[in-house]
Short mmCIF file of C-alpha atoms and ligand atoms in Angstrom, two decimals:
data_model
loop_
_atom_site.label_atom_id
_atom_site.label_comp_id
_atom_site.label_asym_id
_atom_site.label_seq_id
_atom_site.Cartn_x
_atom_site.Cartn_y
_atom_site.Cartn_z
CA MET O 1 -3.87 30.31 -41.03
CA LEU O 2 -3.61 29.04 -37.45
CA SER O 3 -4.74 25.57 -36.38
CA ARG O 4 -7.68 25.07 -34.06
CA ILE O 5 -5.80 22.53 -31.90
CA GLY O 6 -2.47 20.74 -31.59
CA LEU O 7 -1.44 17.18 -30.85
CA ALA O 8 2.00 16.02 -29.71
CA GLY O 9 3.04 12.38 -29.62
CA LEU O 10 2.37 10.53 -32.84
CA ALA O 11 2.52 6.87 -31.90
CA VAL O 12 -0.49 4.75 -32.87
CA MET O 13 -3.06 6.46 -30.62
CA GLY O 14 -1.81 9.97 -31.33
CA GLN O 15 -1.77 9.54 -35.11
CA ASN O 16 -5.26 8.13 -35.21
CA LEU O 17 -6.73 10.70 -32.87
CA ALA O 18 -5.13 13.51 -34.90
CA LEU O 19 -6.59 12.11 -38.13
CA ASN O 20 -9.99 11.80 -36.46
CA ILE O 21 -9.87 15.47 -35.39
CA ALA O 22 -8.76 16.61 -38.84
CA GLU O 23 -11.43 14.52 -40.51
CA LYS O 24 -14.11 16.28 -38.45
CA GLY O 25 -12.97 19.54 -40.02
CA PHE O 26 -10.79 20.98 -37.24
CA PRO O 27 -7.41 22.09 -38.60
CA ILE O 28 -4.77 20.44 -36.43
CA SER O 29 -1.04 20.90 -35.94
CA VAL O 30 0.98 17.83 -35.02
CA TYR O 31 4.39 17.29 -33.49
CA ASN O 32 6.53 14.36 -32.39
CA ARG O 33 9.98 14.22 -30.81
CA THR O 34 11.16 11.92 -33.60
CA VAL O 35 10.32 13.71 -36.83
CA ALA O 36 9.82 10.59 -38.95
CA LYS O 37 6.45 10.14 -37.28
CA VAL O 38 5.46 13.69 -38.20
CA ASP O 39 6.13 12.92 -41.86
CA GLU O 40 4.28 9.63 -41.57
CA THR O 41 1.19 11.32 -40.11
CA VAL O 42 1.23 14.09 -42.70
CA ALA O 43 1.45 11.46 -45.44
CA ARG O 44 -1.51 9.58 -43.98
CA ALA O 45 -3.58 12.78 -43.82
CA ALA O 46 -2.74 13.45 -47.47
CA SER O 47 -3.62 9.92 -48.55
CA GLU O 48 -6.93 10.05 -46.68
CA GLY O 49 -8.24 12.80 -48.88
CA GLY O 50 -6.15 15.80 -47.88
CA LEU O 51 -7.23 16.24 -44.26
CA PRO O 52 -6.35 19.62 -42.65
CA LEU O 53 -3.37 18.32 -40.68
CA PHE O 54 -0.11 20.26 -40.47
CA GLY O 55 3.18 18.74 -39.37
CA HIS O 56 5.83 20.61 -37.42
CA ARG O 57 9.38 19.61 -36.69
CA SER O 58 10.17 22.16 -33.99
CA PRO O 59 8.17 22.48 -30.78
CA GLN O 60 8.20 26.27 -31.12
CA ASP O 61 6.77 26.30 -34.63
CA PHE O 62 4.24 23.72 -33.50
CA VAL O 63 2.99 25.76 -30.55
CA LEU O 64 2.96 29.04 -32.47
CA SER O 65 0.91 27.46 -35.27
CA ILE O 66 -2.09 27.03 -32.97
CA SER O 67 -4.71 29.71 -32.39
CA ARG O 68 -5.10 31.12 -28.86
CA PRO O 69 -6.18 30.15 -26.32
CA ARG O 70 -4.26 27.06 -27.38
CA SER O 71 -5.33 23.51 -26.71
CA ILE O 72 -2.67 20.86 -27.08
CA VAL O 73 -3.35 17.16 -26.68
CA ILE O 74 -0.33 15.11 -25.69
CA LEU O 75 -0.25 11.36 -26.25
CA VAL O 76 3.13 10.12 -25.09
CA LYS O 77 4.09 7.36 -22.66
CA ALA O 78 2.70 7.99 -19.18
CA GLY O 79 5.09 9.20 -16.49
CA ALA O 80 8.35 11.09 -17.16
CA PRO O 81 7.79 11.48 -20.94
CA VAL O 82 4.66 13.51 -20.18
CA ASP O 83 6.62 15.84 -17.89
CA GLN O 84 9.36 16.17 -20.52
CA THR O 85 6.84 16.95 -23.23
CA ILE O 86 5.10 19.52 -21.04
CA ASP O 87 8.48 21.13 -20.30
CA THR O 88 9.32 21.32 -23.98
CA LEU O 89 5.99 22.80 -25.00
CA SER O 90 5.28 25.09 -22.09
CA ARG O 91 8.28 27.27 -22.96
CA TYR O 92 6.17 28.62 -25.80
CA LEU O 93 2.73 28.46 -24.21
CA GLU O 94 1.00 31.54 -22.81
CA PRO O 95 -1.45 32.04 -19.94
CA GLY O 96 -4.87 30.65 -20.78
CA ASP O 97 -3.47 27.89 -23.00
CA ALA O 98 -4.36 24.31 -22.11
CA ILE O 99 -2.59 20.96 -22.09
CA ILE O 100 -4.69 17.80 -22.44
CA ASP O 101 -2.92 14.58 -21.52
CA GLY O 102 -4.66 11.68 -23.26
CA GLY O 103 -2.48 8.91 -21.84
CA ASN O 104 -3.23 6.27 -19.22
CA GLU O 105 -1.76 8.41 -16.47
CA TRP O 106 -1.82 7.82 -12.73
CA TYR O 107 -4.36 10.35 -11.47
CA GLU O 108 -2.07 11.86 -8.85
CA ASN O 109 0.46 12.78 -11.55
CA THR O 110 -2.31 14.69 -13.27
CA GLU O 111 -3.20 16.47 -10.04
CA ARG O 112 0.44 17.52 -9.58
CA ARG O 113 0.61 18.76 -13.18
CA ILE O 114 -2.62 20.69 -12.74
CA ARG O 115 -0.97 22.58 -9.85
CA GLU O 116 2.25 23.14 -11.81
CA ALA O 117 0.36 24.29 -14.89
CA SER O 118 -1.83 26.57 -12.85
CA ALA O 119 1.27 28.26 -11.38
CA ARG O 120 2.17 29.22 -14.95
CA GLY O 121 -1.39 30.31 -15.78
CA LEU O 122 -1.94 27.20 -17.89
CA LEU O 123 -5.03 24.99 -17.88
CA TYR O 124 -4.81 21.22 -17.71
CA LEU O 125 -6.94 18.18 -18.48
CA GLY O 126 -6.18 14.52 -17.82
CA MET O 127 -8.31 12.72 -20.39
CA GLY O 128 -8.90 8.98 -20.49
CA VAL O 129 -9.12 7.74 -24.07
CA SER O 130 -10.47 4.26 -24.72
CA GLY O 131 -11.11 2.29 -27.86
CA GLY O 132 -7.64 1.40 -29.04
CA GLU O 133 -6.41 2.30 -32.49
CA ASP O 134 -9.77 1.94 -34.17
CA GLY O 135 -11.57 3.94 -31.49
CA ALA O 136 -9.06 6.77 -31.69
CA ARG O 137 -9.51 6.97 -35.46
CA ASN O 138 -13.27 6.50 -35.70
CA GLY O 139 -14.73 7.52 -32.36
CA PRO O 140 -13.31 6.78 -28.90
CA SER O 141 -14.89 7.07 -25.49
CA LEU O 142 -13.35 10.14 -23.85
CA MET O 143 -13.07 10.75 -20.11
CA PRO O 144 -11.72 14.27 -19.58
CA GLY O 145 -11.17 15.62 -16.08
CA GLY O 146 -9.41 18.64 -14.59
CA SER O 147 -9.98 22.24 -15.68
CA HIS O 148 -13.57 22.86 -16.73
CA GLN O 149 -12.43 25.86 -18.76
CA ALA O 150 -9.99 23.69 -20.70
CA TYR O 151 -12.87 21.31 -21.41
CA ASP O 152 -15.16 24.13 -22.54
CA ASN O 153 -12.45 25.32 -24.95
CA ILE O 154 -12.53 22.03 -26.87
CA GLU O 155 -15.97 20.67 -26.07
CA ASN O 156 -17.15 21.11 -29.67
CA ILE O 157 -14.17 19.09 -30.91
CA LEU O 158 -14.50 16.32 -28.32
CA THR O 159 -18.21 15.85 -28.94
CA ARG O 160 -17.53 15.51 -32.68
CA ILE O 161 -14.61 13.08 -32.48
CA ALA O 162 -16.09 10.82 -29.79
CA ALA O 163 -18.13 7.72 -30.55
CA GLN O 164 -21.78 8.57 -31.08
CA VAL O 165 -24.51 6.48 -29.45
CA ASP O 166 -28.30 6.86 -29.33
CA ASP O 167 -28.12 9.22 -26.38
CA GLY O 168 -25.24 11.40 -27.47
CA PRO O 169 -21.47 11.51 -27.90
CA CYS O 170 -19.37 9.30 -25.62
CA VAL O 171 -17.75 12.16 -23.76
CA THR O 172 -18.62 14.19 -20.69
CA PHE O 173 -16.71 16.42 -18.31
CA VAL O 174 -15.97 13.77 -15.67
CA GLY O 175 -14.91 15.94 -12.77
CA GLU O 176 -12.07 18.05 -11.38
CA GLY O 177 -8.49 17.03 -10.63
CA GLY O 178 -7.47 13.58 -11.74
CA ALA O 179 -11.07 12.36 -12.07
CA GLY O 180 -10.77 11.59 -15.79
CA ASN O 181 -7.68 9.44 -15.34
CA PHE O 182 -9.20 7.71 -12.34
CA VAL O 183 -12.35 6.84 -14.24
CA LYS O 184 -10.27 5.52 -17.14
CA MET O 185 -8.25 3.42 -14.68
CA VAL O 186 -11.42 1.84 -13.26
CA HIS O 187 -12.72 1.33 -16.81
CA ASN O 188 -9.57 -0.70 -17.46
CA GLY O 189 -10.06 -2.66 -14.23
CA ILE O 190 -13.58 -3.52 -15.36
CA GLU O 191 -12.12 -4.49 -18.72
CA TYR O 192 -9.74 -6.92 -16.95
CA GLY O 193 -12.79 -8.45 -15.24
CA ASP O 194 -14.77 -8.79 -18.48
CA MET O 195 -11.87 -10.44 -20.28
CA GLN O 196 -11.20 -12.84 -17.43
CA LEU O 197 -14.88 -13.84 -17.19
CA ILE O 198 -15.05 -14.42 -20.94
CA SER O 199 -11.92 -16.56 -20.81
CA GLU O 200 -13.47 -18.63 -18.01
CA ALA O 201 -16.66 -19.12 -20.04
CA TYR O 202 -14.46 -20.29 -22.92
CA ASP O 203 -12.57 -22.68 -20.66
CA VAL O 204 -15.71 -24.25 -19.22
CA LEU O 205 -17.31 -24.62 -22.65
CA ARG O 206 -14.16 -26.05 -24.16
CA ILE O 207 -13.10 -28.42 -21.39
CA VAL O 208 -16.36 -29.39 -19.75
CA GLY O 209 -18.63 -28.99 -22.76
CA GLY O 210 -16.09 -30.16 -25.32
CA LEU O 211 -16.97 -27.35 -27.75
CA SER O 212 -14.81 -26.98 -30.84
CA ASN O 213 -13.53 -23.60 -31.96
CA ALA O 214 -16.22 -23.52 -34.62
CA GLU O 215 -18.88 -24.15 -31.98
CA LEU O 216 -17.34 -21.52 -29.73
CA ALA O 217 -17.39 -18.99 -32.59
CA GLU O 218 -21.04 -19.78 -33.18
CA THR O 219 -21.88 -19.60 -29.46
CA PHE O 220 -20.25 -16.23 -28.93
CA ALA O 221 -21.78 -14.84 -32.10
CA GLU O 222 -25.16 -15.99 -30.82
CA TRP O 223 -24.52 -14.42 -27.40
CA ASN O 224 -23.64 -11.19 -29.15
CA ARG O 225 -27.19 -11.01 -30.42
CA GLY O 226 -28.60 -11.01 -26.87
CA GLU O 227 -28.08 -9.47 -23.45
CA LEU O 228 -24.31 -10.03 -23.63
CA GLU O 229 -23.94 -7.96 -26.80
CA SER O 230 -20.62 -6.16 -26.49
CA PHE O 231 -17.37 -5.42 -28.24
CA LEU O 232 -15.45 -8.06 -26.27
CA ILE O 233 -17.97 -10.82 -27.01
CA GLU O 234 -17.99 -9.81 -30.67
CA ILE O 235 -14.21 -9.92 -31.07
CA THR O 236 -14.08 -13.20 -29.14
CA ALA O 237 -16.46 -14.76 -31.68
CA ASP O 238 -14.16 -13.51 -34.46
CA ILE O 239 -11.03 -14.84 -32.76
CA PHE O 240 -12.28 -18.44 -32.73
CA GLY O 241 -12.73 -18.31 -36.49
CA VAL O 242 -9.20 -17.20 -37.38
CA ARG O 243 -7.11 -20.04 -38.82
CA ASP O 244 -3.43 -20.48 -38.10
CA GLU O 245 -1.44 -19.42 -41.14
CA HIS O 246 1.57 -21.41 -39.93
CA GLY O 247 -0.14 -24.74 -39.37
CA ASP O 248 -3.34 -26.67 -38.84
CA GLY O 249 -6.30 -25.46 -36.86
CA GLU O 250 -7.09 -22.09 -35.40
CA LEU O 251 -4.61 -19.50 -34.24
CA VAL O 252 -6.12 -19.21 -30.76
CA ASP O 253 -4.80 -22.66 -29.86
CA LYS O 254 -1.25 -21.67 -30.78
CA ILE O 255 -1.07 -18.59 -28.60
CA LEU O 256 1.07 -18.83 -25.48
CA ASP O 257 -1.13 -18.70 -22.38
CA LYS O 258 0.68 -15.81 -20.68
CA THR O 259 -1.17 -12.50 -20.31
CA GLY O 260 0.61 -9.19 -20.53
CA MET O 261 -0.42 -6.04 -18.67
CA LYS O 262 0.51 -2.40 -18.34
CA GLY O 263 -0.57 -1.54 -14.81
CA THR O 264 -4.02 0.05 -14.79
CA GLY O 265 -5.60 -3.18 -13.47
CA LYS O 266 -3.08 -3.28 -10.65
CA TRP O 267 -3.78 0.36 -9.80
CA THR O 268 -7.51 -0.39 -9.68
CA VAL O 269 -7.00 -3.19 -7.17
CA GLN O 270 -4.59 -1.07 -5.13
CA GLN O 271 -7.13 1.74 -5.02
CA ALA O 272 -9.90 -0.65 -4.03
CA ALA O 273 -7.77 -1.78 -1.08
CA GLU O 274 -6.92 1.83 -0.16
CA LEU O 275 -10.60 2.74 -0.14
CA SER O 276 -11.75 -0.46 1.64
CA ILE O 277 -13.93 -1.37 -1.32
CA ALA O 278 -14.33 -5.05 -2.14
CA ALA O 279 -13.42 -5.65 -5.78
CA PRO O 280 -12.87 -9.42 -5.77
CA THR O 281 -13.70 -10.05 -9.42
CA ILE O 282 -11.27 -7.42 -10.63
CA ALA O 283 -8.65 -8.67 -8.13
CA ALA O 284 -9.20 -12.24 -9.35
CA SER O 285 -8.56 -11.11 -12.93
CA LEU O 286 -5.32 -9.47 -11.89
CA ASP O 287 -4.23 -12.55 -9.93
CA SER O 288 -5.06 -14.72 -12.94
CA ARG O 289 -2.77 -12.62 -15.08
CA TYR O 290 0.01 -13.04 -12.51
CA LEU O 291 -0.51 -16.82 -12.39
CA SER O 292 -0.66 -17.00 -16.17
CA GLY O 293 2.82 -15.50 -16.21
CA LEU O 294 4.20 -18.50 -14.30
CA LYS O 295 4.04 -20.74 -17.35
CA GLU O 296 7.07 -22.88 -16.50
CA GLU O 297 6.05 -23.26 -12.86
CA ARG O 298 2.56 -24.28 -13.92
CA GLU O 299 3.92 -26.87 -16.33
CA ALA O 300 6.11 -28.28 -13.58
CA ALA O 301 3.20 -28.23 -11.11
CA ALA O 302 0.97 -30.04 -13.59
CA LYS O 303 3.59 -32.77 -13.83
CA THR O 304 4.20 -33.02 -10.08
CA LEU O 305 0.52 -33.21 -9.24
CA GLU O 306 -0.17 -35.68 -12.01
CA GLN O 307 2.55 -37.90 -10.56
CA ALA O 308 0.92 -37.44 -7.18
CA GLY O 309 -2.29 -38.79 -8.65
CA ILE O 310 -4.37 -35.87 -9.91
CA SER O 311 -5.78 -36.14 -13.38
CA SER O 312 -5.55 -32.79 -15.10
CA ALA O 313 -6.23 -33.81 -18.66
CA ASP O 314 -9.08 -36.28 -18.73
CA PHE O 315 -12.43 -34.61 -18.36
CA ALA O 316 -14.17 -37.07 -20.63
CA THR O 317 -16.51 -38.01 -17.83
CA PHE O 318 -17.91 -34.51 -17.89
CA ARG O 319 -18.50 -34.59 -21.60
CA SER O 320 -21.79 -36.29 -20.95
CA VAL O 321 -23.23 -32.91 -19.98
CA ASP O 322 -26.01 -31.55 -22.13
CA LYS O 323 -24.15 -29.14 -24.40
CA LYS O 324 -27.09 -26.95 -25.17
CA ARG O 325 -27.97 -26.50 -21.55
CA LEU O 326 -24.36 -25.91 -20.56
CA ILE O 327 -24.05 -23.16 -23.16
CA ASP O 328 -27.18 -21.50 -21.85
CA ASP O 329 -26.03 -21.83 -18.25
CA VAL O 330 -22.61 -20.37 -19.03
CA ARG O 331 -24.25 -17.42 -20.75
CA GLN O 332 -26.25 -16.69 -17.64
CA ALA O 333 -23.26 -17.23 -15.34
CA LEU O 334 -21.23 -14.82 -17.44
CA TYR O 335 -23.93 -12.17 -17.34
CA ALA O 336 -24.50 -12.41 -13.58
CA SER O 337 -20.74 -12.42 -12.91
CA LYS O 338 -20.36 -9.34 -15.08
CA ILE O 339 -22.98 -7.42 -13.13
CA CYS O 340 -21.07 -8.10 -9.90
CA SER O 341 -17.85 -6.94 -11.49
CA TYR O 342 -19.41 -3.68 -12.71
CA ALA O 343 -20.98 -3.21 -9.28
CA GLN O 344 -17.48 -3.34 -7.79
CA GLY O 345 -16.06 -0.86 -10.27
CA MET O 346 -18.94 1.54 -9.80
CA ASN O 347 -18.63 1.38 -6.02
CA LEU O 348 -14.95 2.09 -6.28
CA LEU O 349 -15.76 5.20 -8.31
CA LYS O 350 -18.44 6.24 -5.85
CA SER O 351 -16.09 5.91 -2.90
CA LYS O 352 -13.26 7.83 -4.57
CA SER O 353 -15.70 10.51 -5.66
CA ALA O 354 -16.79 11.01 -2.06
CA GLU O 355 -13.18 11.15 -0.86
CA LYS O 356 -12.10 13.66 -3.51
CA GLY O 357 -15.33 15.63 -3.86
CA TRP O 358 -15.47 14.85 -7.57
CA ASN O 359 -19.23 14.47 -7.64
CA LEU O 360 -18.98 11.72 -10.27
CA ASN O 361 -22.20 10.96 -12.11
CA LEU O 362 -22.14 7.15 -12.38
CA GLY O 363 -25.08 7.00 -14.79
CA GLU O 364 -23.35 9.45 -17.11
CA LEU O 365 -20.12 7.42 -16.94
CA ALA O 366 -22.04 4.26 -17.87
CA ARG O 367 -23.47 6.26 -20.79
CA ILE O 368 -20.09 7.39 -22.18
CA TRP O 369 -18.91 3.77 -22.01
CA LYS O 370 -21.76 2.65 -24.25
CA GLY O 371 -19.74 3.37 -27.36
CA GLY O 372 -16.15 3.67 -28.50
CA CYS O 373 -14.45 1.92 -25.62
CA ILE O 374 -13.33 -1.64 -25.04
CA ILE O 375 -16.07 -2.38 -22.48
CA ARG O 376 -18.84 -0.98 -24.68
CA ALA O 377 -21.88 -3.15 -24.22
CA ARG O 378 -25.60 -3.15 -24.55
CA PHE O 379 -26.12 -3.63 -20.82
CA LEU O 380 -24.33 -0.36 -19.97
CA ASP O 381 -27.55 1.34 -20.98
CA ARG O 382 -29.27 -0.59 -18.24
CA ILE O 383 -26.58 0.45 -15.74
CA LYS O 384 -27.07 4.05 -16.80
CA LYS O 385 -30.79 3.73 -16.16
CA ALA O 386 -30.24 2.09 -12.78
CA TYR O 387 -28.23 5.12 -11.62
CA GLU O 388 -30.74 7.48 -13.17
CA ARG O 389 -33.48 5.79 -11.16
CA ASN O 390 -31.42 6.15 -7.99
CA ARG O 391 -28.29 8.28 -8.00
CA GLY O 392 -27.29 7.05 -4.55
CA LEU O 393 -27.77 3.35 -5.39
CA ALA O 394 -25.77 1.36 -2.80
CA ASN O 395 -24.97 -1.45 -5.20
CA LEU O 396 -26.03 -2.41 -8.72
CA ILE O 397 -27.14 -5.78 -7.38
CA VAL O 398 -29.95 -4.16 -5.40
CA ASP O 399 -31.34 -2.09 -8.25
CA PRO O 400 -34.79 -3.69 -8.64
CA GLU O 401 -34.19 -4.68 -12.28
CA PHE O 402 -30.73 -6.10 -11.77
CA ALA O 403 -31.85 -7.83 -8.57
CA LYS O 404 -34.50 -9.64 -10.55
CA GLU O 405 -31.99 -10.66 -13.22
CA MET O 406 -29.50 -11.94 -10.68
CA VAL O 407 -32.13 -14.09 -9.05
CA GLN O 408 -33.28 -15.44 -12.42
CA ARG O 409 -29.73 -16.43 -13.29
CA GLN O 410 -28.41 -17.70 -10.01
CA ALA O 411 -29.36 -21.35 -10.46
CA ALA O 412 -27.51 -21.52 -13.79
CA TRP O 413 -24.62 -19.58 -12.30
CA ARG O 414 -24.28 -22.04 -9.42
CA ARG O 415 -24.48 -24.99 -11.81
CA VAL O 416 -21.63 -23.64 -13.94
CA VAL O 417 -19.38 -22.83 -11.00
CA GLY O 418 -20.20 -26.17 -9.38
CA LEU O 419 -19.43 -28.07 -12.54
CA ALA O 420 -16.18 -26.17 -13.02
CA ILE O 421 -15.10 -26.87 -9.45
CA GLU O 422 -15.92 -30.53 -9.88
CA ALA O 423 -13.94 -30.69 -13.11
CA GLY O 424 -11.01 -28.81 -11.59
CA ILE O 425 -11.34 -25.91 -14.01
CA SER O 426 -10.53 -22.73 -12.14
CA THR O 427 -13.09 -19.98 -12.61
CA PRO O 428 -11.74 -17.37 -10.19
CA GLY O 429 -13.72 -14.49 -11.68
CA MET O 430 -17.06 -16.29 -11.69
CA CYS O 431 -16.41 -17.68 -8.20
CA ALA O 432 -15.38 -14.25 -6.89
CA SER O 433 -18.51 -12.69 -8.35
CA LEU O 434 -20.75 -15.39 -6.91
CA ALA O 435 -19.11 -15.11 -3.49
CA TYR O 436 -19.52 -11.32 -3.69
CA PHE O 437 -23.20 -11.77 -4.45
CA ASP O 438 -23.71 -14.37 -1.73
CA THR O 439 -21.85 -12.26 0.81
CA TYR O 440 -23.55 -9.00 -0.02
CA ARG O 441 -27.05 -10.42 0.02
CA ARG O 442 -26.72 -12.07 3.44
CA ALA O 443 -28.14 -10.16 6.35
CA ARG O 444 -25.94 -12.09 8.76
CA LEU O 445 -22.38 -13.21 8.12
CA PRO O 446 -19.98 -15.22 10.25
CA ALA O 447 -18.15 -11.99 11.08
CA ASN O 448 -19.48 -12.32 14.65
CA LEU O 449 -16.99 -15.13 15.17
CA VAL O 450 -14.11 -13.07 13.79
CA GLN O 451 -15.06 -10.28 16.19
CA ALA O 452 -15.09 -12.75 19.07
CA GLN O 453 -11.62 -13.97 18.09
CA ARG O 454 -10.33 -10.41 17.82
CA ASP O 455 -11.70 -9.58 21.22
CA TYR O 456 -10.32 -12.83 22.64
CA PHE O 457 -6.70 -12.32 21.63
CA GLY O 458 -6.49 -8.55 21.27
CA ALA O 459 -9.25 -7.04 23.43
CA HIS O 460 -10.48 -5.23 20.29
CA THR O 461 -14.04 -5.19 21.72
CA TYR O 462 -17.24 -6.04 19.88
CA GLU O 463 -20.74 -4.69 19.45
CA ARG O 464 -23.88 -6.69 20.20
CA VAL O 465 -26.92 -7.23 18.07
CA ASP O 466 -29.31 -6.61 20.95
CA ARG O 467 -27.95 -3.56 22.81
CA PRO O 468 -25.78 -0.53 22.06
CA GLY O 469 -22.21 0.04 23.18
CA SER O 470 -18.92 -1.74 22.83
CA PHE O 471 -18.10 -4.77 24.90
CA HIS O 472 -15.14 -6.78 26.01
CA THR O 473 -15.21 -10.26 27.46
CA GLU O 474 -12.52 -12.11 29.41
CA TRP O 475 -12.87 -15.02 27.00
CA SER O 476 -9.93 -17.13 28.13
CA LYS O 477 -10.73 -16.76 31.82
CA ILE O 478 -14.32 -17.82 31.29
CA ALA O 479 -13.31 -20.60 28.94
CA ARG O 480 -10.79 -21.90 31.52
CA GLN O 481 -13.43 -21.82 34.23
CA GLY O 482 -15.81 -23.63 31.90
CA ARG O 483 -13.24 -26.26 31.14
CA ALA O 484 -12.41 -26.63 34.82
CA GLY O 485 -16.08 -27.28 35.41
CA THR O 486 -16.30 -29.96 32.72
CA GLY O 487 -12.91 -31.39 33.43
CA ILE O 488 -11.39 -30.33 30.05
CA ARG O 489 -7.76 -29.32 30.40
CA SER O 490 -6.43 -26.38 28.41
P1 LIG H 1 9.20 9.19 -30.19
O1 LIG H 1 8.51 8.79 -31.44
O2 LIG H 1 10.10 10.33 -30.34
O3 LIG H 1 9.85 8.03 -29.47
C1 LIG H 1 4.97 6.63 -27.61
O4 LIG H 1 6.19 6.10 -27.26
C2 LIG H 1 5.11 8.09 -27.93
O5 LIG H 1 5.67 8.78 -26.81
C3 LIG H 1 6.00 8.39 -29.11
O6 LIG H 1 5.38 9.40 -29.85
C4 LIG H 1 7.28 8.84 -28.46
O7 LIG H 1 8.05 9.72 -29.22
C5 LIG H 1 6.74 9.58 -27.28
N1 LIG H 1 7.74 9.78 -26.23
C6 LIG H 1 8.25 8.82 -25.42
N2 LIG H 1 9.12 9.37 -24.56
C7 LIG H 1 9.16 10.69 -24.84
C8 LIG H 1 9.86 11.79 -24.28
N3 LIG H 1 10.68 11.62 -23.24
N4 LIG H 1 9.65 13.00 -24.83
C9 LIG H 1 8.82 13.17 -25.86
N5 LIG H 1 8.12 12.16 -26.42
C10 LIG H 1 8.28 10.94 -25.92
#
């Protein structure tokens, strides 16, 4: 009997996704370059109740064990390993067969592979998969893009293995070309923003509010019962409760404050710059990761600046703040900051969609992020509805419902950021979000002065608010004349 689908690349994500597919009743063939992982996966399938999963040690046997038209998911490291795996497998593939890359791939690599596959009569999908190990096994959020035919061939599998939420499975055909990978990339950028904002909330509560880990656990658990309900808030509450098995106190305090990263956040910020889309909250999260990496420099700087007179440790004076009110303010600041961050991510998607002709449906993307993925959250349903109300929404902030919420929360938001600034606690994500909000909502910005400067030194011209056309002024000549008149020397 032939398998319905194949999966190559049996590291953590691959193994779990394969078991998920098998568990849903689709016979699956699996393959890995190193055969030990094939045996391991087969053993897991057997121990989980004899799932219909069949291991293969040769790429040829693997490919030939799948029914045509074949669909093969590959989950290997992004970049060259994907090309090598495609090379290995495509020797045995036939026209009409499809390759589905489930890795965090750069979208342009997917677009190149789509062209190469198409030259051989093969179909290709670049599919974002989010949810980590647990998501892959029990229901991820899936973001497939590329060949619609390839999607149709496995739609019944994808809708079964994806996370299920009240309005359907967390999967949709995202768009053509590298759209699926691009959307996954922006998802990860938004994830960077969420994590940064949560860490800032933690920092303010801990340093300014003096909350203990137990109080933090309680606070986050409480938040998870309200508008902030989300996977990241939930796991954060859990984290504060985990004790250190090697010593006193909680593990969180023993973890080195250096954040790792794999590149999707950087790509998001690079793309934002390429597309002239402001994404300051996401950029601030990336910068914070870079600065976190400079542990030794930061320790040295703390010492130098302390010697120079700054006090970086004693915030006791701020401990007089009303804890209960601070907690409530931080909750609101976090929520408002998050909306701005999502607004940036969504606008990045909208801009790329226009450039590439992907016709991305932002409401539908918010929907498939409601379950399975790392940024899953209750408020994504509200984002979905905002885009359903107005598909061409310029910015989430100006959706009537979100606008109201931002206004309701802005006083608390300003208090938190103000307090943090006063205490010397950096909150780059919250500050970036607030500045984004305050910039976007202002009908008039000081950009007139920048235009005047540009015209002054570079004759770049400017427009006027009161008449059409572009203008240039001989600024220095006039200024000199003016000075001559008042006796000021240049
Ligand atoms: P391996 O077990 O043989 O190393 C994550 O590293 C996954 O990507 C693993 O399944 C790994 O296979 C696979 N992988 C990495 N580089 C590869 C390559 N060049 N060809 C095939 N698989 C590769």
